[in-house]
Coordinates of C-alpha atoms and ligand atoms in Angstrom, one line a residue:
X1 CA -13.0 -4.7 -12.8
X2 CA -9.5 -5.3 -11.4
X3 CA -8.0 -3.0 -8.8
X4 CA -4.3 -3.2 -7.8
X5 CA -3.2 -1.7 -4.4
X6 CA 0.5 -1.3 -4.9
X7 CA 3.5 -1.4 -2.6
X8 CA 1.8 -1.0 0.7
X9 CA 2.8 -2.4 4.1
X10 CA 0.1 -5.1 4.1
X11 CA -1.2 -6.8 7.2
X12 CA -2.2 -10.3 6.1
X13 CA -2.2 -13.7 7.7
X14 CA -0.7 -12.4 10.9
X15 CA 2.2 -10.6 9.2
X16 CA 3.2 -7.2 7.9
X17 CA 4.7 -7.5 4.5
X18 CA 5.4 -5.1 1.6
X19 CA 3.0 -6.4 -1.1
X20 CA 0.6 -5.7 -3.9
X21 CA -3.1 -6.6 -3.3
X22 CA -5.3 -7.6 -6.3
X23 CA -9.0 -7.0 -6.1
X24 CA -11.5 -8.4 -8.6
X25 CA -14.8 -6.6 -8.2
X26 CA -15.8 -7.1 -4.5
X27 CA -13.2 -9.7 -3.5
X28 CA -9.5 -9.9 -2.7
X29 CA -8.1 -12.4 -5.2
X30 CA -4.3 -12.3 -4.7
X31 CA -1.6 -10.9 -2.5
X32 CA 2.1 -11.0 -3.6
X33 CA 5.4 -9.3 -3.7
X34 CA 5.4 -5.9 -5.5
X35 CA 5.2 -6.3 -9.3
X36 CA 4.0 -10.0 -9.1
X37 CA 0.7 -9.3 -10.9
X38 CA 0.9 -10.0 -14.6
X39 CA -2.9 -9.7 -15.4
X40 CA -4.9 -6.7 -16.5
X41 CA -5.4 -3.7 -14.2
X42 CA -8.3 -1.2 -14.4
X43 CA -7.4 0.9 -11.4
X44 CA -4.2 1.4 -9.5
X45 CA -4.0 2.7 -5.9
X46 CA -0.4 3.6 -4.7
X47 CA 0.1 2.6 -1.1
X48 CA 3.8 3.2 -0.9
X49 CA 4.8 3.9 2.7
X50 CA 1.2 3.4 3.9
X51 CA -0.3 0.7 6.0
X52 CA -2.9 -1.5 4.2
X53 CA -5.1 -3.0 6.9
X54 CA -8.1 -5.3 7.0
X55 CA -11.1 -3.0 7.3
X56 CA -11.6 -2.3 11.0
X57 CA -14.4 -3.8 13.0
X58 CA -16.3 -1.9 15.8
X59 CA -19.0 -3.9 17.6
X60 CA -20.3 -0.9 19.6
X61 CA -21.7 2.2 17.8
X62 CA -24.9 4.3 18.4
X63 CA -26.6 5.6 15.2
X64 CA -29.7 7.2 16.9
X65 CA -31.9 6.4 13.9
X66 CA -34.8 6.1 14.3
X67 CA -35.5 8.3 17.3
X68 CA -32.8 11.0 17.5
X69 CA -31.7 11.7 14.0
X70 CA -30.6 15.3 15.0
X71 CA -27.7 13.5 16.7
X72 CA -26.8 10.9 13.9
X73 CA -28.4 8.9 11.2
X74 CA -27.5 5.5 9.8
X75 CA -25.9 7.2 6.8
X76 CA -23.8 9.8 8.7
X77 CA -22.8 7.2 11.3
X78 CA -21.6 4.9 8.6
X79 CA -19.7 7.8 6.9
X80 CA -17.9 8.4 10.2
X81 CA -17.1 4.8 10.5
X82 CA -15.6 4.8 6.9
X83 CA -13.6 7.9 7.8
X84 CA -12.1 6.0 10.7
X85 CA -11.2 3.0 8.6
X86 CA -14.0 0.8 9.9
X87 CA -15.8 -1.4 7.3
X88 CA -18.0 -3.4 9.7
X89 CA -19.8 -2.1 12.8
X90 CA -22.4 -3.4 15.3
X91 CA -25.2 -0.9 15.9
X92 CA -26.7 -0.8 19.4
X93 CA -30.5 -1.0 19.8
X94 CA -31.2 2.0 22.0
X95 CA -33.4 3.4 19.3
X96 CA -37.0 4.6 19.3
X97 CA -38.7 2.3 18.5
X98 CA -36.1 -0.2 19.7
X99 CA -35.5 -3.3 17.6
X100 CA -37.1 -5.6 20.1
X101 CA -39.3 -7.7 17.8
X102 CA -38.4 -9.8 14.7
X103 CA -40.3 -7.3 12.4
X104 CA -38.4 -4.3 13.9
X105 CA -35.1 -6.1 13.6
X106 CA -35.8 -7.0 10.0
X107 CA -36.6 -3.3 9.2
X108 CA -33.3 -2.2 10.8
X109 CA -31.4 -4.8 8.8
X110 CA -33.0 -3.6 5.6
X111 CA -32.3 0.1 6.4
X112 CA -28.7 -0.6 7.5
X113 CA -28.0 -2.3 4.2
X114 CA -29.7 0.4 2.2
X115 CA -28.5 3.6 4.0
X116 CA -25.1 2.6 5.3
X117 CA -21.8 2.8 3.3
X118 CA -20.2 0.2 5.6
X119 CA -21.5 -3.2 6.8
X120 CA -23.8 -2.6 9.8
X121 CA -24.6 -5.6 11.9
X122 CA -27.7 -5.0 14.1
X123 CA -28.1 -5.7 17.8
X124 CA -31.6 -6.6 19.1
X125 CA -32.5 -5.7 22.6
X126 CA -32.6 -8.2 25.5
X127 CA -35.9 -6.9 26.9
X128 CA -38.8 -5.1 25.4
X129 CA -38.0 -1.4 25.0
X130 CA -34.7 -2.2 26.8
X131 CA -36.5 -2.0 30.1
X132 CA -38.1 -4.3 32.7
X133 CA -38.2 -8.1 32.6
X134 CA -40.1 -9.0 29.4
X135 CA -37.6 -10.9 27.2
X136 CA -37.5 -10.6 23.4
X137 CA -38.1 -13.6 21.1
X138 CA -34.5 -14.6 20.9
X139 CA -34.9 -17.2 18.1
X140 CA -37.2 -14.8 16.2
X141 CA -34.8 -11.8 16.3
X142 CA -31.9 -14.0 15.3
X143 CA -33.9 -15.3 12.3
X144 CA -34.7 -11.7 11.4
X145 CA -31.0 -10.9 11.2
X146 CA -29.8 -9.7 14.7
X147 CA -26.2 -10.8 15.3
X148 CA -26.3 -10.3 19.1
X149 CA -28.5 -8.9 21.8
X150 CA -27.8 -6.0 24.2
X151 CA -29.6 -3.5 26.5
X152 CA -26.7 -1.2 26.1
X153 CA -27.3 2.2 27.8
X154 CA -28.5 0.4 30.9
X155 CA -27.7 -2.7 32.9
X156 CA -30.2 -5.6 33.3
X157 CA -31.1 -4.9 36.9
X158 CA -32.3 -8.2 38.3
X159 CA -30.4 -11.5 38.4
X160 CA -33.5 -13.5 37.5
X161 CA -34.0 -11.6 34.3
X162 CA -30.4 -11.9 33.3
X163 CA -30.4 -15.6 34.0
X164 CA -33.5 -16.2 31.8
X165 CA -32.0 -13.9 29.1
X166 CA -28.8 -15.8 29.1
X167 CA -30.6 -19.1 28.8
X168 CA -32.7 -17.8 25.9
X169 CA -29.7 -16.2 24.1
X170 CA -27.7 -19.4 24.5
X171 CA -30.5 -21.5 23.1
X172 CA -30.8 -19.2 20.1
X173 CA -27.0 -19.1 19.5
X174 CA -26.8 -15.3 20.1
X175 CA -24.0 -13.5 22.0
X176 CA -25.3 -11.4 24.9
X177 CA -23.5 -8.1 25.2
X178 CA -23.9 -6.5 28.6
X179 CA -23.8 -2.9 29.7
X180 CA -22.9 -3.7 33.3
X181 CA -24.3 -1.1 35.7
X182 CA -26.2 -1.7 39.0
X183 CA -28.5 1.4 39.3
X184 CA -28.8 0.9 43.1
X185 CA -25.0 1.6 43.4
X186 CA -25.0 4.9 41.5
X187 CA -26.1 7.3 44.3
X188 CA -26.7 10.1 41.7
X189 CA -23.1 10.1 40.6
X190 CA -22.0 11.9 37.4
X191 CA -18.4 10.7 37.5
X192 CA -16.4 8.1 39.3
X193 CA -16.3 8.6 43.0
X194 CA -12.6 9.5 43.6
X195 CA -10.3 12.2 45.0
X196 CA -11.0 14.1 41.7
X197 CA -14.8 14.1 42.2
X198 CA -14.3 15.3 45.7
X199 CA -11.9 18.1 44.5
X200 CA -14.5 19.2 41.9
X201 CA -17.4 18.9 44.3
X202 CA -19.3 16.7 41.8
X203 CA -21.4 13.7 42.9
X204 CA -19.5 10.4 42.4
X205 CA -20.7 6.9 41.7
X206 CA -18.4 4.1 43.1
X207 CA -16.9 1.9 40.4
X208 CA -18.4 -1.2 42.1
X209 CA -21.6 -0.1 40.3
X210 CA -19.9 -1.9 37.3
X211 CA -17.9 -4.6 38.9
X212 CA -20.7 -5.9 41.2
X213 CA -22.8 -6.7 38.2
X214 CA -19.8 -8.2 36.4
X215 CA -19.4 -10.6 39.3
X216 CA -23.1 -11.6 39.2
X217 CA -23.1 -12.0 35.5
X218 CA -20.0 -14.2 35.3
X219 CA -21.6 -16.7 37.8
X220 CA -24.7 -16.7 35.6
X221 CA -22.7 -17.0 32.4
X222 CA -20.9 -20.1 33.7
X223 CA -24.1 -21.9 34.5
X224 CA -26.0 -20.9 31.4
X225 CA -23.1 -21.4 28.9
X226 CA -24.0 -18.3 26.9
X227 CA -21.4 -16.3 25.0
X228 CA -21.4 -13.4 27.5
X229 CA -19.7 -10.2 26.2
X230 CA -18.9 -7.3 28.5
X231 CA -19.3 -3.9 26.8
X232 CA -16.8 -1.1 27.6
X233 CA -15.1 -2.8 30.6
X234 CA -13.5 -0.1 32.7
X235 CA -12.5 -1.1 36.3
X236 CA -9.6 -3.1 37.6
X237 CA -11.9 -5.3 39.6
X238 CA -13.8 -6.2 36.4
X239 CA -10.6 -7.1 34.6
X240 CA -9.4 -9.3 37.5
X241 CA -12.7 -11.2 37.5
X242 CA -12.8 -11.7 33.8
X243 CA -9.2 -13.0 33.9
X244 CA -10.3 -15.5 36.6
X245 CA -13.5 -16.5 34.8
X246 CA -11.5 -17.2 31.6
X247 CA -9.2 -19.5 33.6
X248 CA -12.4 -21.3 34.8
X249 CA -13.6 -21.8 31.2
X250 CA -16.4 -19.3 31.3
X251 CA -17.4 -18.3 27.7
X252 CA -16.7 -14.6 28.3
X253 CA -15.3 -11.9 26.1
X254 CA -14.9 -8.2 26.7
X255 CA -14.2 -4.9 24.9
X256 CA -12.5 -1.7 26.0
X257 CA -12.9 1.8 24.6
X258 CA -10.1 4.1 23.4
X259 CA -11.1 6.7 25.9
X260 CA -10.8 4.4 28.9
X261 CA -7.4 3.3 27.7
X262 CA -6.1 6.9 27.1
X263 CA -7.9 9.1 29.7
X264 CA -8.5 9.0 33.4
X265 CA -10.7 10.8 35.9
X266 CA -7.8 13.3 36.5
X267 CA -8.4 14.7 32.9
X268 CA -11.8 16.0 34.0
X269 CA -11.9 19.7 34.7
X270 CA -15.6 19.8 35.7
X271 CA -16.7 21.9 32.7
X272 CA -15.6 20.2 29.5
X273 CA -18.4 17.6 29.3
X274 CA -16.7 15.9 26.4
X275 CA -15.1 14.0 29.3
X276 CA -18.5 12.8 30.5
X277 CA -19.5 9.3 29.4
X278 CA -20.9 6.0 30.8
X279 CA -19.0 4.1 32.2
X280 CA -17.2 7.3 33.3
X281 CA -13.5 7.8 33.2
X282 CA -11.8 5.8 35.9
X283 CA -8.6 6.2 38.0
X284 CA -5.0 5.7 37.0
X285 CA -5.0 2.3 38.6
X286 CA -8.0 1.2 36.5
X287 CA -6.3 2.5 33.4
X288 CA -3.2 0.5 34.1
X289 CA -5.3 -2.6 34.7
X290 CA -7.0 -2.1 31.3
X291 CA -3.6 -1.8 29.6
X292 CA -2.4 -5.0 31.4
X293 CA -5.6 -6.7 30.3
X294 CA -4.9 -5.7 26.7
X295 CA -1.4 -7.0 26.9
X296 CA -2.2 -10.4 28.4
X297 CA -5.3 -11.1 26.3
X298 CA -7.9 -10.7 29.1
X299 CA -9.4 -8.0 26.9
X300 CA -10.5 -9.4 23.5
X301 CA -11.2 -6.3 21.5
X302 CA -11.4 -2.6 21.2
X303 CA -14.8 -0.9 20.5
X304 CA -15.5 2.8 20.4
X305 CA -18.9 3.2 21.9
X306 CA -19.4 6.0 19.3
X307 CA -22.1 8.1 20.9
X308 CA -22.9 11.3 19.0
X309 CA -24.8 14.1 20.7
X310 CA -25.8 17.7 19.7
X311 CA -23.9 20.7 21.1
X312 CA -27.1 21.5 23.2
X313 CA -26.9 18.0 24.7
X314 CA -23.5 18.8 26.1
X315 CA -23.7 22.0 28.2
X316 CA -20.7 22.9 30.4
X317 CA -22.4 21.4 33.5
X318 CA -21.5 17.8 34.5
X319 CA -24.7 17.3 36.2
X320 CA -26.8 18.2 33.1
X321 CA -24.8 17.0 30.1
X322 CA -25.6 13.8 28.3
X323 CA -23.3 10.8 28.6
X324 CA -21.1 9.8 25.6
X325 CA -18.6 10.8 23.1
X326 CA -18.0 10.1 19.4
X327 CA -15.3 7.6 18.6
X328 CA -15.3 6.2 15.1
X329 CA -13.1 8.9 13.5
X330 CA -10.4 9.2 16.1
X331 CA -9.9 5.6 17.4
X332 CA -7.2 4.2 15.2
X333 CA -5.0 7.3 15.1
X334 CA -5.3 8.0 18.8
X335 CA -4.5 4.3 19.7
X336 CA -1.7 4.1 17.2
X337 CA -0.1 7.3 18.4
X338 CA -0.5 6.7 22.1
X339 CA -0.2 2.9 22.5
X340 CA 1.8 1.6 19.5
X341 CA 4.3 4.4 19.0
X342 CA 5.5 4.4 22.6
X343 CA 5.7 0.6 22.5
X344 CA 2.9 -0.3 24.9
X345 CA 1.4 -2.8 22.3
X346 CA 2.5 -3.8 18.9
X347 CA 0.9 -2.6 15.7
X348 CA -0.2 -6.1 14.8
X349 CA -1.8 -6.5 18.2
X350 CA -3.7 -3.3 17.8
X351 CA -4.9 -4.4 14.3
X352 CA -6.0 -7.8 15.7
X353 CA -7.9 -6.1 18.5
X354 CA -9.7 -3.8 16.0
X355 CA -10.4 -6.3 13.2
X356 CA -9.8 -10.1 13.4
X357 CA -10.7 -10.5 17.1
X358 CA -14.1 -8.8 17.1
X359 CA -15.0 -10.3 13.7
X360 CA -14.2 -13.8 14.7
X361 CA -15.7 -13.7 18.2
X362 CA -19.0 -12.2 16.9
X363 CA -19.0 -14.4 13.8
X364 CA -19.3 -11.4 11.5
X365 CA -19.5 -12.8 8.1
X366 CA -15.9 -12.9 6.6
X367 CA -14.9 -9.5 8.1
X368 CA -11.6 -8.7 9.8
X369 CA -9.1 -10.4 7.6
X370 CA -7.2 -9.2 4.5
X371 CA -6.8 -12.5 2.5
X372 CA -7.5 -13.9 -0.9
X373 CA -11.1 -15.0 -1.1
X374 CA -12.3 -12.5 1.5
X375 CA -14.5 -9.4 0.7
X376 CA -12.4 -6.4 -0.4
X377 CA -12.9 -4.5 2.9
X378 CA -9.8 -2.7 3.8
X379 CA -8.3 0.6 5.0
X380 CA -5.1 2.5 4.1
X381 CA -3.5 4.5 6.9
X382 CA -0.7 7.1 6.9
X383 CA 1.7 6.2 9.7
X384 CA 4.5 8.5 8.6
X385 CA 3.0 12.0 8.5
X386 CA 1.2 13.4 11.6
X387 CA -2.0 15.4 11.2
X388 CA -4.2 17.4 13.6
X389 CA -7.7 16.1 14.4
X390 CA -10.1 18.8 13.3
X391 CA -13.8 19.0 13.9
X392 CA -14.3 20.3 10.3
X393 CA -13.2 16.8 9.1
X394 CA -15.8 14.9 11.0
X395 CA -18.4 13.0 9.0
X396 CA -20.5 12.3 12.1
X397 CA -23.2 14.8 13.1
X398 CA -21.5 14.8 16.5
X399 CA -18.4 16.8 17.4
X400 CA -18.5 15.7 21.1
X401 CA -15.1 14.3 21.6
X402 CA -12.1 15.4 23.8
X403 CA -9.7 14.2 21.1
X404 CA -10.3 17.2 18.8
X405 CA -7.1 19.2 18.3
X406 CA -4.7 16.3 19.0
X407 CA -1.7 15.8 16.7
X408 CA -1.7 12.2 15.7
X409 CA -0.2 9.6 13.3
X410 CA -2.5 7.1 11.6
X411 CA -4.8 9.3 9.6
X412 CA -7.1 7.3 7.2
X413 CA -6.1 7.7 3.5
X414 CA -8.7 5.4 2.0
X415 CA -11.4 3.0 3.1
X416 CA -12.9 0.3 0.8
X417 CA -16.0 -1.8 1.3
X418 CA -16.8 -4.7 -1.1
X419 CA -14.3 -3.1 -3.6
X420 CA -15.9 0.3 -3.5
X421 CA -14.0 3.4 -2.1
X422 CA -16.3 4.7 0.6
X423 CA -13.8 7.3 2.0
X424 CA -10.8 9.0 0.5
X425 CA -8.6 11.7 2.1
X426 CA -8.4 15.0 0.2
X427 CA -4.8 15.5 -0.7
X428 CA -3.0 18.8 -0.6
Ligands
ZN1 ZN1 -23.0 1.1 27.4

């Protein structure tokens, strides 16, 4: 079966060109100027005035399955990813049971493939049950199909455990993705300690709870040689240290979330707990450092930390509500509207940060590039007409995001995985 995507603004090989894309079953076979294709066509998709992008890649999502399927399942999470234009995601292992043995990882890999409509790469944990000091069998979980390890949701608390974990992950050839948070520096805080937390009378945690552990880990990463990846980096001190470490040749990469780029602690009113997540929203100075880090390449990629919760998990009390917000369905449009349209970063830069960079740095099998020979994983976005983000459109079980109601450009028109349409916008 041959599909022709016609006349789109196609991002291929580092350039945006008006082109036709030819797909033969599950592969992209040719890209050329409009009308170039002389062969047979079974299906035409008109992409005139639309962006045709490589399928987006998000290395940080939470699908709650098994364990908390009232919040999300592998299937609904993957539908949300498809709605946002994502075709490959990395699923975090804070599950019950957690994928912390080769057998459990193999079971997740099998379920991800069977129940997901997008490609779902699986993280294994760093330690058993994501707690304590008992390391997983790194070579075993890699052989079972894990693409990286992470204890996301909590930091690895002791330097000795992190040191041994880095040595094990390096030997197995697994990236180690760290949620950086020193529990001894939280002091019961539910938001960043700041003028805002004092105004609201809410307990604050100092942002050094993140950056102190980043400092520790960068030293350990240098000596172990592991591919050390920092999840959802959020403070100006962390960015400064990553920039320095890269200059020293440390094998470090990092991701930033859309919400840390677009929101600050000053957006918190103390009641709308869709502004509560971990790491928490930071100060304006931190936000500016994150944007500078995007611009100069210190930050390697954008990841959403898609974290669905039920309405009951998010009462209007900052001290009680769960941490986390959904992200898959709003990320591209929010970032296009608020970073690309005002000229903070270019469209091609945003696309690289959301496709080629995460795919290449995590060695995700052929994802992240729209080129002949690659899998037909792509997304079509509408950059011309603005739309309002509406909860009724969410495919996720979670509606916990502060971005609902925003008027944005960059709505997803269609998402394709291996040549199959997995999301299509209802027209009219
Ligand atoms: Zn995390």
